[in-house]
Amino acid sequence: MWIIYTILALLLVVFTILPTIQHSHWVFRVPEFAKIQVTYLIFFTFLLGLFINTTEPIWYYQGFLLVLFIYHGHTLIRYTPLYPVKKHKQRHKSSEKLHFISANVYQFNKEYEKFCTLIQKYNPDFFMTMESNGDWEKAMRPLEEKYPYQHKVTLENTYGMHFYSRVEIKSARTHYFVADDIPSIEVHMKTGDGFSFVFFGVHPPPPSPTEEETSKERDGDLLSTAQCVKDIKKPVIVVGDFNNVAWSRSSVLFRKTSHLIDPRIGHSFVSTFHAKYRLLRFPIDLMFHSEDIFIKELKTLENFGSDHLPVYCEFFIDHHNDEQEELVETATAEEKAEAEKIIEEGKEEDGDRQSVVTED
């Protein structure tokens, strides 16, 4: 048992140290996804140490594990109801409540009917799909009668995006910030009660041994979106499969550069991937919003066959409530320079993607 305990303790140290090294290679970036699991494993290993009889100085190890637990817990507690945040009531000057669904459908998932049934069940005002190709577009055509406003980017490389809305779309465009095969969408909308807002949908490539070797394109794409968003004067929501976690360095830079708020703080992790493995589920489908957008509910919905759980959000817009201003953080001069450098590195990176991808 002592050997198992020692191996676990050493692995936990490695998984704690690697993400602190600001290198773009996936070896350093992937471990930060598992901060929740690492924290649980630290606690389990600490409990295991209480039952070990050995002549080794185990209390040194136990003390070190306790320090690691506090280190990770200090970050994670912000994304739980234990972290105090102000609750906001909807007032008569605000917009009507709106709700949407964001879903990475997984291009090779053939459970089209399950997804359409989910949309019909929750009846969102608008919804976005990622990894949606020509087959998915065809499968979603029956929904178009109810959602007459659309913006479609149909691709076969697992980066297609489709947006459907009952709320009027005033204008829409597709951005290709760092690569000509990785789209982001910008949709300007106006509600029936006269409130205008902007919806951004993003889905950058992940750093992983099977996809991109580094996080350069991901981070460059996200920070390009952040720079675009910060100059928009309307209420803004940015949603999508970020292939990133909220506590990573690049996510913090995104939040500060865009001047947006992370609604998970004081709420919950809202973990989405992998949908089939609860113990290995990471919160990588993120959302950020401007200070005049107020979140009523943010949660995952049931699995419809994808490797991601869909995200459901209910919100309202209130231009007269300034209670969220204090939640907005802005980047320092050094952080702005860092963001610019990351964007340039992302544009220079040549991702190895095919125009058509087949499932292995």
PDB file of N, CA and C in Angstrom, residues 188-255:
ATOM      1  N   HIS A 188     -25.956  39.368 -34.617  1.00  0.00           N
ATOM      2  CA  HIS A 188     -26.596  40.531 -33.985  1.00  0.00           C
ATOM      3  C   HIS A 188     -28.099  40.303 -34.013  1.00  0.00           C
ATOM      4  N   MET A 189     -28.743  40.398 -32.840  1.00  0.00           N
ATOM      5  CA  MET A 189     -30.148  40.030 -32.708  1.00  0.00           C
ATOM      6  C   MET A 189     -30.934  41.147 -32.012  1.00  0.00           C
ATOM      7  N   LYS A 190     -32.245  41.127 -32.224  1.00  0.00           N
ATOM      8  CA  LYS A 190     -33.125  42.079 -31.555  1.00  0.00           C
ATOM      9  C   LYS A 190     -34.387  41.368 -31.119  1.00  0.00           C
ATOM     10  N   THR A 191     -34.696  41.493 -29.834  1.00  0.00           N
ATOM     11  CA  THR A 191     -35.844  40.792 -29.268  1.00  0.00           C
ATOM     12  C   THR A 191     -37.152  41.510 -29.627  1.00  0.00           C
ATOM     13  N   GLY A 192     -38.265  40.819 -29.411  1.00  0.00           N
ATOM     14  CA  GLY A 192     -39.573  41.402 -29.696  1.00  0.00           C
ATOM     15  C   GLY A 192     -39.883  42.608 -28.838  1.00  0.00           C
ATOM     16  N   ASP A 193     -39.269  42.681 -27.635  1.00  0.00           N
ATOM     17  CA  ASP A 193     -39.513  43.838 -26.764  1.00  0.00           C
ATOM     18  C   ASP A 193     -38.432  44.908 -26.903  1.00  0.00           C
ATOM     19  N   GLY A 194     -37.657  44.822 -28.006  1.00  0.00           N
ATOM     20  CA  GLY A 194     -36.781  45.933 -28.372  1.00  0.00           C
ATOM     21  C   GLY A 194     -35.366  45.910 -27.831  1.00  0.00           C
ATOM     22  N   PHE A 195     -34.896  44.800 -27.288  1.00  0.00           N
ATOM     23  CA  PHE A 195     -33.542  44.717 -26.745  1.00  0.00           C
ATOM     24  C   PHE A 195     -32.605  44.086 -27.774  1.00  0.00           C
ATOM     25  N   SER A 196     -31.519  44.792 -28.071  1.00  0.00           N
ATOM     26  CA  SER A 196     -30.516  44.278 -29.004  1.00  0.00           C
ATOM     27  C   SER A 196     -29.378  43.642 -28.239  1.00  0.00           C
ATOM     28  N   PHE A 197     -28.812  42.569 -28.783  1.00  0.00           N
ATOM     29  CA  PHE A 197     -27.642  41.926 -28.180  1.00  0.00           C
ATOM     30  C   PHE A 197     -26.898  41.158 -29.262  1.00  0.00           C
ATOM     31  N   VAL A 198     -25.692  40.714 -28.902  1.00  0.00           N
ATOM     32  CA  VAL A 198     -24.826  40.009 -29.848  1.00  0.00           C
ATOM     33  C   VAL A 198     -24.458  38.648 -29.280  1.00  0.00           C
ATOM     34  N   PHE A 199     -24.557  37.647 -30.126  1.00  0.00           N
ATOM     35  CA  PHE A 199     -24.198  36.282 -29.752  1.00  0.00           C
ATOM     36  C   PHE A 199     -22.965  35.866 -30.553  1.00  0.00           C
ATOM     37  N   PHE A 200     -21.922  35.429 -29.839  1.00  0.00           N
ATOM     38  CA  PHE A 200     -20.733  34.866 -30.475  1.00  0.00           C
ATOM     39  C   PHE A 200     -20.689  33.369 -30.206  1.00  0.00           C
ATOM     40  N   GLY A 201     -20.468  32.576 -31.243  1.00  0.00           N
ATOM     41  CA  GLY A 201     -20.274  31.145 -31.086  1.00  0.00           C
ATOM     42  C   GLY A 201     -18.857  30.780 -31.473  1.00  0.00           C
ATOM     43  N   VAL A 202     -18.171  30.023 -30.617  1.00  0.00           N
ATOM     44  CA  VAL A 202     -16.766  29.672 -30.864  1.00  0.00           C
ATOM     45  C   VAL A 202     -16.555  28.170 -30.703  1.00  0.00           C
ATOM     46  N   HIS A 203     -15.568  27.663 -31.423  1.00  0.00           N
ATOM     47  CA  HIS A 203     -15.179  26.256 -31.290  1.00  0.00           C
ATOM     48  C   HIS A 203     -13.754  26.075 -31.824  1.00  0.00           C
ATOM     49  N   PRO A 204     -12.756  26.498 -31.045  1.00  0.00           N
ATOM     50  CA  PRO A 204     -11.370  26.355 -31.475  1.00  0.00           C
ATOM     51  C   PRO A 204     -10.864  24.923 -31.286  1.00  0.00           C
ATOM     52  N   PRO A 205      -9.779  24.548 -31.944  1.00  0.00           N
ATOM     53  CA  PRO A 205      -9.262  23.180 -31.839  1.00  0.00           C
ATOM     54  C   PRO A 205      -8.555  22.933 -30.508  1.00  0.00           C
ATOM     55  N   PRO A 206      -8.665  21.723 -29.967  1.00  0.00           N
ATOM     56  CA  PRO A 206      -8.042  21.425 -28.668  1.00  0.00           C
ATOM     57  C   PRO A 206      -6.584  21.006 -28.801  1.00  0.00           C
ATOM     58  N   PRO A 207      -5.779  21.306 -27.794  1.00  0.00           N
ATOM     59  CA  PRO A 207      -4.437  20.712 -27.743  1.00  0.00           C
ATOM     60  C   PRO A 207      -4.563  19.281 -27.234  1.00  0.00           C
ATOM     61  N   SER A 208      -4.094  18.334 -28.006  1.00  0.00           N
ATOM     62  CA  SER A 208      -4.207  16.934 -27.596  1.00  0.00           C
ATOM     63  C   SER A 208      -3.275  16.088 -28.452  1.00  0.00           C
ATOM     64  N   PRO A 209      -2.937  14.880 -28.003  1.00  0.00           N
ATOM     65  CA  PRO A 209      -2.055  14.016 -28.801  1.00  0.00           C
ATOM     66  C   PRO A 209      -2.686  13.565 -30.107  1.00  0.00           C
ATOM     67  N   THR A 210      -4.016  13.648 -30.236  1.00  0.00           N
ATOM     68  CA  THR A 210      -4.689  13.195 -31.454  1.00  0.00           C
ATOM     69  C   THR A 210      -5.122  14.345 -32.361  1.00  0.00           C
ATOM     70  N   GLU A 211      -5.012  15.599 -31.891  1.00  0.00           N
ATOM     71  CA  GLU A 211      -5.439  16.733 -32.725  1.00  0.00           C
ATOM     72  C   GLU A 211      -4.296  17.733 -32.870  1.00  0.00           C
ATOM     73  N   GLU A 212      -4.370  18.867 -32.180  1.00  0.00           N
ATOM     74  CA  GLU A 212      -3.323  19.876 -32.306  1.00  0.00           C
ATOM     75  C   GLU A 212      -2.233  19.651 -31.263  1.00  0.00           C
ATOM     76  N   GLU A 213      -0.994  19.724 -31.700  1.00  0.00           N
ATOM     77  CA  GLU A 213       0.124  19.472 -30.789  1.00  0.00           C
ATOM     78  C   GLU A 213       0.239  20.542 -29.720  1.00  0.00           C
ATOM     79  N   THR A 214      -0.176  21.754 -30.073  1.00  0.00           N
ATOM     80  CA  THR A 214      -0.088  22.857 -29.114  1.00  0.00           C
ATOM     81  C   THR A 214      -1.451  23.545 -28.963  1.00  0.00           C
ATOM     82  N   SER A 215      -1.527  24.461 -28.025  1.00  0.00           N
ATOM     83  CA  SER A 215      -2.751  25.240 -27.805  1.00  0.00           C
ATOM     84  C   SER A 215      -2.715  26.579 -28.536  1.00  0.00           C
ATOM     85  N   LYS A 216      -1.745  26.772 -29.447  1.00  0.00           N
ATOM     86  CA  LYS A 216      -1.551  28.089 -30.064  1.00  0.00           C
ATOM     87  C   LYS A 216      -2.769  28.543 -30.863  1.00  0.00           C
ATOM     88  N   GLU A 217      -3.319  27.643 -31.680  1.00  0.00           N
ATOM     89  CA  GLU A 217      -4.495  28.043 -32.464  1.00  0.00           C
ATOM     90  C   GLU A 217      -5.706  28.275 -31.573  1.00  0.00           C
ATOM     91  N   ARG A 218      -5.903  27.389 -30.601  1.00  0.00           N
ATOM     92  CA  ARG A 218      -7.021  27.567 -29.680  1.00  0.00           C
ATOM     93  C   ARG A 218      -6.953  28.914 -28.984  1.00  0.00           C
ATOM     94  N   ASP A 219      -5.808  29.191 -28.384  1.00  0.00           N
ATOM     95  CA  ASP A 219      -5.676  30.424 -27.607  1.00  0.00           C
ATOM     96  C   ASP A 219      -5.721  31.656 -28.500  1.00  0.00           C
ATOM     97  N   GLY A 220      -5.105  31.565 -29.684  1.00  0.00           N
ATOM     98  CA  GLY A 220      -5.135  32.687 -30.615  1.00  0.00           C
ATOM     99  C   GLY A 220      -6.543  32.998 -31.092  1.00  0.00           C
ATOM    100  N   ASP A 221      -7.320  31.944 -31.359  1.00  0.00           N
ATOM    101  CA  ASP A 221      -8.696  32.119 -31.810  1.00  0.00           C
ATOM    102  C   ASP A 221      -9.547  32.753 -30.713  1.00  0.00           C
ATOM    103  N   LEU A 222      -9.419  32.248 -29.479  1.00  0.00           N
ATOM    104  CA  LEU A 222     -10.222  32.770 -28.375  1.00  0.00           C
ATOM    105  C   LEU A 222      -9.879  34.222 -28.055  1.00  0.00           C
ATOM    106  N   LEU A 223      -8.602  34.550 -28.065  1.00  0.00           N
ATOM    107  CA  LEU A 223      -8.216  35.917 -27.736  1.00  0.00           C
ATOM    108  C   LEU A 223      -8.531  36.889 -28.872  1.00  0.00           C
ATOM    109  N   SER A 224      -8.562  36.397 -30.110  1.00  0.00           N
ATOM    110  CA  SER A 224      -9.030  37.230 -31.219  1.00  0.00           C
ATOM    111  C   SER A 224     -10.505  37.560 -31.028  1.00  0.00           C
ATOM    112  N   THR A 225     -11.281  36.568 -30.607  1.00  0.00           N
ATOM    113  CA  THR A 225     -12.691  36.802 -30.298  1.00  0.00           C
ATOM    114  C   THR A 225     -12.825  37.831 -29.181  1.00  0.00           C
ATOM    115  N   ALA A 226     -11.996  37.693 -28.145  1.00  0.00           N
ATOM    116  CA  ALA A 226     -12.048  38.625 -27.014  1.00  0.00           C
ATOM    117  C   ALA A 226     -11.792  40.056 -27.457  1.00  0.00           C
ATOM    118  N   GLN A 227     -10.818  40.250 -28.329  1.00  0.00           N
ATOM    119  CA  GLN A 227     -10.517  41.600 -28.801  1.00  0.00           C
ATOM    120  C   GLN A 227     -11.656  42.167 -29.640  1.00  0.00           C
ATOM    121  N   CYS A 228     -12.292  41.296 -30.408  1.00  0.00           N
ATOM    122  CA  CYS A 228     -13.440  41.725 -31.215  1.00  0.00           C
ATOM    123  C   CYS A 228     -14.607  42.123 -30.317  1.00  0.00           C
ATOM    124  N   VAL A 229     -14.836  41.346 -29.278  1.00  0.00           N
ATOM    125  CA  VAL A 229     -15.976  41.545 -28.381  1.00  0.00           C
ATOM    126  C   VAL A 229     -15.854  42.834 -27.572  1.00  0.00           C
ATOM    127  N   LYS A 230     -14.654  43.157 -27.118  1.00  0.00           N
ATOM    128  CA  LYS A 230     -14.493  44.285 -26.192  1.00  0.00           C
ATOM    129  C   LYS A 230     -14.883  45.625 -26.814  1.00  0.00           C
ATOM    130  N   ASP A 231     -14.912  45.693 -28.136  1.00  0.00           N
ATOM    131  CA  ASP A 231     -15.261  46.944 -28.808  1.00  0.00           C
ATOM    132  C   ASP A 231     -16.749  47.048 -29.139  1.00  0.00           C
ATOM    133  N   ILE A 232     -17.520  46.016 -28.829  1.00  0.00           N
ATOM    134  CA  ILE A 232     -18.954  46.026 -29.106  1.00  0.00           C
ATOM    135  C   ILE A 232     -19.690  46.707 -27.954  1.00  0.00           C
ATOM    136  N   LYS A 233     -20.555  47.639 -28.281  1.00  0.00           N
ATOM    137  CA  LYS A 233     -21.252  48.414 -27.255  1.00  0.00           C
ATOM    138  C   LYS A 233     -22.553  47.764 -26.790  1.00  0.00           C
ATOM    139  N   LYS A 234     -23.033  46.766 -27.490  1.00  0.00           N
ATOM    140  CA  LYS A 234     -24.268  46.080 -27.120  1.00  0.00           C
ATOM    141  C   LYS A 234     -23.977  44.982 -26.096  1.00  0.00           C
ATOM    142  N   PRO A 235     -25.007  44.466 -25.421  1.00  0.00           N
ATOM    143  CA  PRO A 235     -24.819  43.278 -24.575  1.00  0.00           C
ATOM    144  C   PRO A 235     -24.294  42.111 -25.424  1.00  0.00           C
ATOM    145  N   VAL A 236     -23.386  41.344 -24.844  1.00  0.00           N
ATOM    146  CA  VAL A 236     -22.711  40.271 -25.590  1.00  0.00           C
ATOM    147  C   VAL A 236     -22.721  38.975 -24.792  1.00  0.00           C
ATOM    148  N   ILE A 237     -22.921  37.876 -25.516  1.00  0.00           N
ATOM    149  CA  ILE A 237     -22.753  36.538 -24.961  1.00  0.00           C
ATOM    150  C   ILE A 237     -21.767  35.798 -25.863  1.00  0.00           C
ATOM    151  N   VAL A 238     -20.788  35.144 -25.266  1.00  0.00           N
ATOM    152  CA  VAL A 238     -19.869  34.277 -26.020  1.00  0.00           C
ATOM    153  C   VAL A 238     -20.030  32.860 -25.492  1.00  0.00           C
ATOM    154  N   VAL A 239     -20.352  31.948 -26.380  1.00  0.00           N
ATOM    155  CA  VAL A 239     -20.679  30.575 -25.993  1.00  0.00           C
ATOM    156  C   VAL A 239     -19.999  29.606 -26.942  1.00  0.00           C
ATOM    157  N   GLY A 240     -19.681  28.421 -26.433  1.00  0.00           N
ATOM    158  CA  GLY A 240     -19.201  27.376 -27.330  1.00  0.00           C
ATOM    159  C   GLY A 240     -18.340  26.352 -26.644  1.00  0.00           C
ATOM    160  N   ASP A 241     -17.861  25.429 -27.448  1.00  0.00           N
ATOM    161  CA  ASP A 241     -16.892  24.440 -26.994  1.00  0.00           C
ATOM    162  C   ASP A 241     -15.525  25.101 -27.051  1.00  0.00           C
ATOM    163  N   PHE A 242     -15.105  25.665 -25.929  1.00  0.00           N
ATOM    164  CA  PHE A 242     -13.826  26.385 -25.875  1.00  0.00           C
ATOM    165  C   PHE A 242     -12.633  25.435 -25.924  1.00  0.00           C
ATOM    166  N   ASN A 243     -12.878  24.139 -25.681  1.00  0.00           N
ATOM    167  CA  ASN A 243     -11.774  23.192 -25.520  1.00  0.00           C
ATOM    168  C   ASN A 243     -10.755  23.754 -24.530  1.00  0.00           C
ATOM    169  N   ASN A 244     -11.298  24.320 -23.473  1.00  0.00           N
ATOM    170  CA  ASN A 244     -10.487  24.982 -22.454  1.00  0.00           C
ATOM    171  C   ASN A 244     -11.289  24.999 -21.159  1.00  0.00           C
ATOM    172  N   VAL A 245     -10.633  25.231 -20.052  1.00  0.00           N
ATOM    173  CA  VAL A 245     -11.315  25.335 -18.766  1.00  0.00           C
ATOM    174  C   VAL A 245     -11.220  26.774 -18.262  1.00  0.00           C
ATOM    175  N   ALA A 246     -12.163  27.164 -17.435  1.00  0.00           N
ATOM    176  CA  ALA A 246     -12.287  28.562 -17.024  1.00  0.00           C
ATOM    177  C   ALA A 246     -11.097  29.059 -16.221  1.00  0.00           C
ATOM    178  N   TRP A 247     -10.371  28.139 -15.544  1.00  0.00           N
ATOM    179  CA  TRP A 247      -9.274  28.574 -14.679  1.00  0.00           C
ATOM    180  C   TRP A 247      -7.919  28.584 -15.381  1.00  0.00           C
ATOM    181  N   SER A 248      -7.857  28.237 -16.657  1.00  0.00           N
ATOM    182  CA  SER A 248      -6.571  28.243 -17.365  1.00  0.00           C
ATOM    183  C   SER A 248      -6.108  29.681 -17.584  1.00  0.00           C
ATOM    184  N   ARG A 249      -4.814  29.839 -17.831  1.00  0.00           N
ATOM    185  CA  ARG A 249      -4.252  31.160 -18.072  1.00  0.00           C
ATOM    186  C   ARG A 249      -4.903  31.837 -19.276  1.00  0.00           C
ATOM    187  N   SER A 250      -5.119  31.081 -20.363  1.00  0.00           N
ATOM    188  CA  SER A 250      -5.691  31.682 -21.567  1.00  0.00           C
ATOM    189  C   SER A 250      -7.153  32.066 -21.360  1.00  0.00           C
ATOM    190  N   SER A 251      -7.894  31.304 -20.540  1.00  0.00           N
ATOM    191  CA  SER A 251      -9.285  31.673 -20.250  1.00  0.00           C
ATOM    192  C   SER A 251      -9.352  32.946 -19.409  1.00  0.00           C
ATOM    193  N   VAL A 252      -8.442  33.071 -18.461  1.00  0.00           N
ATOM    194  CA  VAL A 252      -8.390  34.291 -17.644  1.00  0.00           C
ATOM    195  C   VAL A 252      -8.044  35.493 -18.527  1.00  0.00           C
ATOM    196  N   LEU A 253      -7.098  35.300 -19.460  1.00  0.00           N
ATOM    197  CA  LEU A 253      -6.762  36.368 -20.397  1.00  0.00           C
ATOM    198  C   LEU A 253      -7.956  36.712 -21.280  1.00  0.00           C
ATOM    199  N   PHE A 254      -8.693  35.687 -21.704  1.00  0.00           N
ATOM    200  CA  PHE A 254      -9.899  35.924 -22.507  1.00  0.00           C
ATOM    201  C   PHE A 254     -10.888  36.781 -21.730  1.00  0.00           C
ATOM    202  N   ARG A 255     -11.142  36.410 -20.483  1.00  0.00           N
ATOM    203  CA  ARG A 255     -12.116  37.132 -19.665  1.00  0.00           C
ATOM    204  C   ARG A 255     -11.695  38.590 -19.457  1.00  0.00           C
TER     205      ARG A 255
END
